[in-house]
CSV table of C-alpha atoms in Angstrom, one decimal:
chain,number,residue,atom,x,y,z
A,1,MET,CA,19.5,2.8,-15.8
A,2,MET,CA,16.8,0.9,-17.8
A,3,ASN,CA,14.8,4.2,-18.2
A,4,LYS,CA,17.9,5.8,-19.7
A,5,VAL,CA,18.6,2.9,-22.1
A,6,PHE,CA,15.0,2.9,-23.3
A,7,MET,CA,14.4,6.7,-23.2
A,8,ASP,CA,13.4,6.9,-27.0
A,9,GLU,CA,10.9,3.9,-26.7
A,10,LEU,CA,9.3,4.8,-23.2
A,11,ASP,CA,5.5,5.1,-23.4
A,12,LYS,CA,5.6,4.5,-27.2
A,13,PHE,CA,6.0,0.7,-27.0
A,14,VAL,CA,8.0,0.1,-23.9
A,15,VAL,CA,7.4,0.3,-20.2
A,16,VAL,CA,10.0,-0.2,-17.5
A,17,PHE,CA,9.4,-0.9,-14.0
A,18,ILE,CA,12.6,-1.6,-11.9
A,19,GLY,CA,13.9,-4.8,-13.9
A,20,ASP,CA,10.7,-5.6,-15.8
A,21,ILE,CA,10.4,-4.6,-19.6
A,22,LEU,CA,7.1,-4.7,-21.1
A,23,VAL,CA,6.8,-4.4,-25.0
A,24,TYR,CA,3.5,-3.6,-26.5
A,25,SER,CA,2.2,-3.3,-30.0
A,26,ALA,CA,-0.9,-2.9,-32.1
A,27,THR,CA,0.0,-5.6,-34.6
A,28,VAL,CA,2.1,-8.8,-34.9
A,29,GLU,CA,4.5,-7.2,-37.3
A,30,GLU,CA,4.9,-4.0,-35.3
A,31,HIS,CA,5.6,-6.3,-32.2
A,32,GLU,CA,8.5,-8.2,-34.2
A,33,HIS,CA,10.0,-4.9,-35.1
A,34,HIS,CA,9.6,-3.6,-31.4
A,35,LEU,CA,11.1,-6.8,-29.9
A,36,ARG,CA,14.1,-6.5,-32.2
A,37,ILE,CA,14.8,-2.9,-31.0
A,38,VAL,CA,14.5,-3.8,-27.4
A,39,LEU,CA,16.6,-6.9,-27.6
A,40,GLU,CA,19.2,-5.1,-29.7
A,41,LYS,CA,19.4,-2.2,-27.1
A,42,LEU,CA,19.9,-4.7,-24.4
A,43,ARG,CA,22.8,-6.3,-26.4
A,44,GLN,CA,24.3,-2.9,-27.2
A,45,ASN,CA,24.4,-1.9,-23.5
A,46,LYS,CA,25.6,-5.4,-22.4
A,47,LEU,CA,22.4,-6.0,-20.4
A,48,TYR,CA,21.2,-9.7,-20.0
A,49,ALA,CA,17.9,-11.3,-19.5
A,50,LYS,CA,17.3,-14.5,-17.9
A,51,PHE,CA,15.6,-16.6,-20.5
A,52,SER,CA,13.6,-18.5,-18.1
A,53,LYS,CA,11.9,-15.3,-16.7
A,54,CYS,CA,11.1,-14.1,-20.2
A,55,GLU,CA,7.7,-14.5,-21.9
A,56,PHE,CA,7.1,-13.5,-25.5
A,57,TRP,CA,4.2,-13.0,-27.8
A,58,LEU,CA,1.5,-13.0,-25.0
A,59,GLU,CA,-2.0,-11.5,-25.6
A,60,GLU,CA,-2.6,-11.1,-21.8
A,61,ILE,CA,-0.3,-10.4,-18.9
A,62,ALA,CA,-0.5,-9.6,-15.3
A,63,PHE,CA,1.5,-6.4,-14.6
A,64,LEU,CA,1.7,-4.3,-11.4
A,65,GLY,CA,-1.7,-5.6,-10.1
A,66,HIS,CA,-3.4,-5.2,-13.5
A,67,ILE,CA,-4.2,-7.5,-16.3
A,68,LEU,CA,-3.2,-6.0,-19.8
A,69,THR,CA,-5.0,-7.6,-22.7
A,70,VAL,CA,-5.8,-6.6,-26.3
A,71,GLU,CA,-9.1,-4.9,-25.2
A,72,GLY,CA,-7.2,-2.8,-22.6
A,73,VAL,CA,-6.3,-2.6,-18.8
A,74,ALA,CA,-8.4,-4.6,-16.3
A,75,ILE,CA,-7.8,-5.1,-12.5
A,76,ASN,CA,-6.4,-8.4,-11.5
A,77,PRO,CA,-9.2,-10.8,-10.6
A,78,THR,CA,-7.5,-11.8,-7.3
A,79,LYS,CA,-7.5,-8.1,-6.3
A,80,ILE,CA,-11.3,-7.9,-7.3
A,81,GLU,CA,-12.1,-10.7,-5.0
A,82,SER,CA,-10.4,-9.1,-2.0
A,83,VAL,CA,-12.1,-6.0,-2.7
A,84,LYS,CA,-15.6,-7.5,-3.0
A,85,GLU,CA,-15.0,-9.5,0.3
A,86,TRP,CA,-13.8,-6.3,2.2
A,87,GLU,CA,-15.8,-5.7,5.3
A,88,GLN,CA,-17.1,-2.4,6.5
A,89,PRO,CA,-14.4,-0.3,8.1
A,90,ARG,CA,-14.8,-0.2,11.9
A,91,ASN,CA,-12.0,2.2,12.7
A,92,VAL,CA,-9.5,4.7,11.2
A,93,THR,CA,-7.0,1.9,10.6
A,94,ASP,CA,-9.6,0.0,8.5
A,95,ILE,CA,-10.3,3.2,6.5
A,96,GLN,CA,-6.6,3.6,5.9
A,97,SER,CA,-6.2,0.2,4.7
A,98,PHE,CA,-9.1,0.2,2.3
A,99,LEU,CA,-8.1,3.6,1.0
A,100,GLY,CA,-4.6,2.6,0.6
A,101,LEU,CA,-5.6,-0.3,-1.7
A,102,ALA,CA,-8.3,1.8,-3.6
A,103,GLY,CA,-5.7,4.8,-3.9
A,104,TYR,CA,-3.4,2.5,-5.9
A,105,TYR,CA,-6.2,2.2,-8.6
A,106,CYS,CA,-7.5,5.7,-8.2
A,107,ARG,CA,-6.4,6.8,-11.7
A,108,PHE,CA,-8.9,4.3,-12.9
A,109,ILE,CA,-11.8,5.8,-10.9
A,110,LYS,CA,-13.5,9.1,-12.2
A,111,ASN,CA,-13.9,11.6,-9.3
A,112,PHE,CA,-12.1,9.2,-6.8
A,113,SER,CA,-11.3,12.1,-4.3
A,114,LYS,CA,-15.1,13.2,-4.3
A,115,ILE,CA,-16.2,9.7,-3.8
A,116,ALA,CA,-13.9,9.0,-1.0
A,117,LYS,CA,-14.4,12.3,0.8
A,118,PRO,CA,-16.9,11.1,3.5
A,119,MET,CA,-14.3,8.4,4.5
A,120,THR,CA,-11.2,10.6,4.2
A,121,ASN,CA,-13.0,13.2,6.5
A,122,LEU,CA,-12.9,10.5,9.1
A,123,LEU,CA,-9.1,10.4,9.0
A,124,LYS,CA,-8.8,13.9,10.3
A,125,LYS,CA,-7.8,14.1,13.9
A,126,THR,CA,-10.4,16.5,14.7
A,127,GLU,CA,-13.3,14.1,13.5
A,128,GLU,CA,-14.7,11.6,15.8
A,129,PHE,CA,-15.2,8.1,14.1
A,130,ASP,CA,-18.8,8.0,13.1
A,131,TRP,CA,-19.6,5.7,10.2
A,132,THR,CA,-22.5,7.6,8.6
A,133,PRO,CA,-24.8,6.5,5.6
A,134,GLU,CA,-22.6,8.8,3.4
A,135,CYS,CA,-19.5,6.9,4.4
A,136,GLU,CA,-21.3,3.5,3.7
A,137,GLN,CA,-22.4,5.0,0.3
A,138,SER,CA,-18.8,6.1,-0.4
A,139,PHE,CA,-17.4,2.6,0.6
A,140,GLN,CA,-19.9,0.7,-1.5
A,141,THR,CA,-19.4,3.0,-4.5
A,142,LEU,CA,-15.7,2.6,-4.4
A,143,LYS,CA,-16.0,-1.2,-4.1
A,144,GLU,CA,-18.2,-1.1,-7.2
A,145,LYS,CA,-16.0,1.0,-9.2
A,146,LEU,CA,-12.9,-1.0,-8.2
A,147,THR,CA,-14.5,-4.4,-9.4
A,148,THR,CA,-15.9,-3.2,-12.7
A,149,MET,CA,-14.4,-2.1,-16.0
A,150,PRO,CA,-15.0,1.5,-17.0
A,151,ASN,CA,-16.8,1.8,-20.4
A,152,GLU,CA,-14.7,4.6,-21.7
A,153,ARG,CA,-11.1,4.2,-23.0
A,154,VAL,CA,-9.4,6.4,-20.6
A,155,ILE,CA,-5.7,6.8,-20.1
A,156,ALA,CA,-6.1,7.8,-16.5
A,157,TYR,CA,-8.1,10.1,-14.3
A,158,ALA,CA,-6.8,12.5,-11.7
A,159,SER,CA,-8.5,14.0,-8.7
A,160,ARG,CA,-7.4,15.4,-5.3
A,161,GLN,CA,-9.1,17.1,-2.4
A,162,LEU,CA,-8.3,20.7,-1.8
A,163,LYS,CA,-6.4,21.3,1.3
A,164,GLU,CA,-8.0,23.7,3.9
A,165,HIS,CA,-5.9,26.8,2.9
A,166,GLU,CA,-6.5,26.0,-0.8
A,167,GLN,CA,-10.4,26.4,-0.3
A,168,CYS,CA,-9.9,30.1,0.0
A,169,TYR,CA,-7.9,30.5,-3.2
A,170,PRO,CA,-9.5,32.5,-6.0
A,171,THR,CA,-10.7,30.7,-9.1
A,172,HIS,CA,-7.7,31.5,-11.3
A,173,ASP,CA,-5.4,30.3,-8.7
A,174,LEU,CA,-7.2,27.0,-8.4
A,175,GLU,CA,-7.1,26.6,-12.2
A,176,LEU,CA,-3.4,27.2,-12.3
A,177,ASP,CA,-2.9,24.7,-9.5
A,178,THR,CA,-5.0,22.2,-11.4
A,179,VAL,CA,-2.7,22.7,-14.5
A,180,MET,CA,0.4,22.3,-12.2
A,181,HIS,CA,-1.1,19.1,-10.7
A,182,ALA,CA,-1.7,17.5,-14.0
A,183,LEU,CA,1.7,18.4,-15.3
A,184,LYS,CA,3.3,16.8,-12.2
A,185,ILE,CA,1.4,13.6,-12.3
A,186,TRP,CA,1.5,13.3,-16.1
A,187,ARG,CA,5.0,14.5,-16.8
A,188,HIS,CA,6.0,11.0,-18.2
A,189,TYR,CA,3.7,11.6,-21.1
A,190,LEU,CA,5.0,15.0,-21.8
A,191,ILE,CA,8.8,14.4,-21.4
A,192,GLY,CA,10.5,14.5,-24.8
A,193,ASN,CA,7.3,16.0,-26.5
A,194,LYS,CA,6.4,19.3,-27.6
A,195,CYS,CA,3.1,20.7,-26.4
Protein backbone atom coordinates (compact mmCIF):
# COMPACT_ATOMS: atom_id res chain seq x y z
CA MET A 1 0.00 0.00 0.00
CA MET A 2 2.67 2.54 1.06
CA ASN A 3 4.85 1.70 -1.93
CA LYS A 4 1.89 2.39 -4.19
CA VAL A 5 1.12 5.72 -2.49
CA PHE A 6 4.73 6.90 -2.78
CA MET A 7 5.60 5.30 -6.15
CA ASP A 8 6.67 8.62 -7.70
CA GLU A 9 8.89 9.52 -4.71
CA LEU A 10 10.48 6.14 -3.96
CA ASP A 11 14.29 6.15 -4.14
CA LYS A 12 14.22 9.85 -5.06
CA PHE A 13 13.65 11.14 -1.53
CA VAL A 14 11.49 8.47 0.15
CA VAL A 15 12.18 4.96 1.43
CA VAL A 16 9.29 2.86 2.72
CA PHE A 17 9.77 -0.27 4.82
CA ILE A 18 6.54 -1.86 6.08
CA GLY A 19 5.09 1.03 8.14
CA ASP A 20 8.19 3.23 8.29
CA ILE A 21 8.65 6.18 5.95
CA LEU A 22 12.08 7.71 5.65
CA VAL A 23 12.38 11.10 3.92
CA TYR A 24 15.86 12.27 2.92
CA SER A 25 17.12 15.42 1.22
CA ALA A 26 20.33 17.22 0.29
CA THR A 27 19.37 20.63 1.74
CA VAL A 28 17.10 22.01 4.44
CA GLU A 29 14.93 23.77 1.86
CA GLU A 30 14.61 20.63 -0.21
CA HIS A 31 13.73 18.65 2.92
CA GLU A 32 10.93 21.05 3.82
CA HIS A 33 9.52 20.62 0.29
CA HIS A 34 9.84 16.81 0.47
CA LEU A 35 8.13 16.65 3.87
CA ARG A 36 5.21 18.70 2.55
CA ILE A 37 4.81 16.29 -0.38
CA VAL A 38 4.90 13.22 1.90
CA LEU A 39 2.50 14.64 4.49
CA GLU A 40 0.10 15.80 1.75
CA LYS A 41 0.12 12.33 0.13
CA LEU A 42 -0.63 10.76 3.52
CA ARG A 43 -3.54 13.17 4.00
CA GLN A 44 -4.91 12.59 0.48
CA ASN A 45 -4.89 8.83 1.03
CA LYS A 46 -6.42 9.11 4.53
CA LEU A 47 -3.32 7.58 6.10
CA TYR A 48 -2.41 8.68 9.60
CA ALA A 49 0.85 8.74 11.52
CA LYS A 50 1.10 8.52 15.28
CA PHE A 51 2.83 11.78 16.20
CA SER A 52 4.66 10.24 19.17
CA LYS A 53 6.39 7.84 16.76
CA CYS A 54 7.42 10.56 14.29
CA GLU A 55 10.81 12.24 14.23
CA PHE A 56 11.61 15.23 12.04
CA TRP A 57 14.73 17.12 10.92
CA LEU A 58 17.22 14.50 12.09
CA GLU A 59 20.80 14.53 10.82
CA GLU A 60 21.35 10.94 11.98
CA ILE A 61 18.95 8.02 12.29
CA ALA A 62 19.12 4.28 12.95
CA PHE A 63 17.27 2.41 10.21
CA LEU A 64 17.27 -1.35 9.48
CA GLY A 65 20.54 -2.01 11.30
CA HIS A 66 22.31 0.98 9.77
CA ILE A 67 23.05 4.52 10.84
CA LEU A 68 22.18 7.06 8.16
CA THR A 69 24.03 10.37 8.43
CA VAL A 70 24.91 13.37 6.32
CA GLU A 71 28.22 11.64 5.52
CA GLY A 72 26.56 8.43 4.34
CA VAL A 73 25.57 4.98 5.60
CA ALA A 74 27.33 3.21 8.46
CA ILE A 75 26.69 -0.02 10.31
CA ASN A 76 24.96 0.41 13.66
CA PRO A 77 27.66 0.45 16.42
CA THR A 78 25.80 -2.21 18.43
CA LYS A 79 26.11 -4.57 15.43
CA ILE A 80 29.81 -3.71 15.12
CA GLU A 81 30.45 -4.72 18.74
CA SER A 82 28.70 -8.05 18.34
CA VAL A 83 30.76 -8.78 15.20
CA LYS A 84 34.06 -7.82 16.90
CA GLU A 85 33.30 -10.17 19.78
CA TRP A 86 32.19 -13.05 17.53
CA GLU A 87 34.20 -16.19 18.33
CA GLN A 88 35.67 -18.50 15.73
CA PRO A 89 33.00 -20.86 14.36
CA ARG A 90 33.37 -24.41 15.68
CA ASN A 91 30.74 -26.13 13.52
CA VAL A 92 28.41 -25.66 10.54
CA THR A 93 25.72 -24.02 12.68
CA ASP A 94 28.22 -21.39 13.89
CA ILE A 95 29.23 -20.65 10.29
CA GLN A 96 25.58 -20.35 9.25
CA SER A 97 24.94 -17.89 12.09
CA PHE A 98 27.95 -15.73 11.22
CA LEU A 99 27.27 -15.78 7.48
CA GLY A 100 23.62 -14.97 8.17
CA LEU A 101 24.63 -11.76 9.93
CA ALA A 102 27.39 -10.97 7.44
CA GLY A 103 25.07 -11.73 4.52
CA TYR A 104 22.67 -9.02 5.65
CA TYR A 105 25.46 -6.48 5.07
CA CYS A 106 26.98 -8.18 2.00
CA ARG A 107 26.00 -5.36 -0.34
CA PHE A 108 28.47 -3.13 1.53
CA ILE A 109 31.37 -5.57 1.13
CA LYS A 110 33.24 -5.74 -2.14
CA ASN A 111 33.78 -9.37 -3.29
CA PHE A 112 31.73 -10.73 -0.39
CA SER A 113 31.14 -14.14 -1.99
CA LYS A 114 34.80 -14.55 -2.90
CA ILE A 115 35.92 -13.68 0.63
CA ALA A 116 33.33 -15.97 2.25
CA LYS A 117 34.00 -18.93 -0.07
CA PRO A 118 36.27 -20.94 2.28
CA MET A 119 33.56 -20.84 4.93
CA THR A 120 30.66 -21.47 2.55
CA ASN A 121 32.51 -24.53 1.23
CA LEU A 122 32.23 -26.01 4.73
CA LEU A 123 28.44 -25.75 4.46
CA LYS A 124 28.36 -28.39 1.72
CA LYS A 125 27.18 -31.76 2.94
CA THR A 126 30.07 -33.41 1.07
CA GLU A 127 32.66 -31.45 3.07
CA GLU A 128 33.95 -32.47 6.47
CA PHE A 129 34.26 -29.61 8.97
CA ASP A 130 37.92 -28.61 8.88
CA TRP A 131 38.71 -25.05 9.98
CA THR A 132 41.70 -24.25 7.77
CA PRO A 133 43.94 -21.15 7.77
CA GLU A 134 41.95 -20.03 4.68
CA CYS A 135 38.72 -20.24 6.71
CA GLU A 136 40.29 -18.21 9.50
CA GLN A 137 41.51 -15.61 7.02
CA SER A 138 38.03 -15.45 5.48
CA PHE A 139 36.44 -15.06 8.92
CA GLN A 140 38.85 -12.31 10.05
CA THR A 141 38.59 -10.43 6.74
CA LEU A 142 34.79 -10.40 6.89
CA LYS A 143 34.88 -9.26 10.53
CA GLU A 144 37.21 -6.41 9.58
CA LYS A 145 35.11 -5.36 6.59
CA LEU A 146 31.91 -5.51 8.65
CA THR A 147 33.34 -3.20 11.31
CA THR A 148 34.96 -0.54 9.12
CA MET A 149 33.48 2.00 6.74
CA PRO A 150 34.31 1.63 3.04
CA ASN A 151 36.30 4.61 1.67
CA GLU A 152 34.44 4.73 -1.62
CA ARG A 153 30.94 6.16 -2.00
CA VAL A 154 29.22 3.03 -3.27
CA ILE A 155 25.46 2.45 -3.50
CA ALA A 156 25.85 -1.32 -3.23
CA TYR A 157 28.02 -4.24 -4.25
CA ALA A 158 26.74 -7.53 -5.56
CA SER A 159 28.44 -10.88 -5.74
CA ARG A 160 27.52 -14.52 -5.62
CA GLN A 161 29.20 -17.85 -6.05
CA LEU A 162 28.59 -19.87 -9.19
CA LYS A 163 26.53 -23.00 -8.77
CA GLU A 164 28.27 -26.21 -9.77
CA HIS A 165 26.50 -26.49 -13.15
CA GLU A 166 27.17 -22.79 -13.91
CA GLN A 167 30.92 -23.36 -13.73
CA CYS A 168 30.66 -25.15 -17.08
CA TYR A 169 28.86 -22.25 -18.81
CA PRO A 170 30.64 -20.52 -21.70
CA THR A 171 31.79 -16.95 -21.00
CA HIS A 172 28.98 -15.24 -22.94
CA ASP A 173 26.35 -17.14 -20.91
CA LEU A 174 28.05 -16.17 -17.65
CA GLU A 175 28.10 -12.53 -18.76
CA LEU A 176 24.38 -12.67 -19.58
CA ASP A 177 23.70 -14.33 -16.22
CA THR A 178 25.59 -11.49 -14.52
CA VAL A 179 23.42 -8.90 -16.24
CA MET A 180 20.27 -10.80 -15.25
CA HIS A 181 21.47 -11.04 -11.64
CA ALA A 182 22.14 -7.28 -11.54
CA LEU A 183 18.73 -6.47 -13.04
CA LYS A 184 17.03 -8.73 -10.51
CA ILE A 185 18.68 -7.35 -7.38
CA TRP A 186 18.70 -3.69 -8.46
CA ARG A 187 15.30 -3.59 -10.17
CA HIS A 188 14.04 -1.04 -7.62
CA TYR A 189 16.59 1.45 -9.00
CA LEU A 190 15.34 0.81 -12.53
CA ILE A 191 11.54 0.68 -12.12
CA GLY A 192 10.00 3.74 -13.73
CA ASN A 193 13.29 4.83 -15.35
CA LYS A 194 14.46 4.48 -18.92
CA CYS A 195 17.82 2.85 -19.43
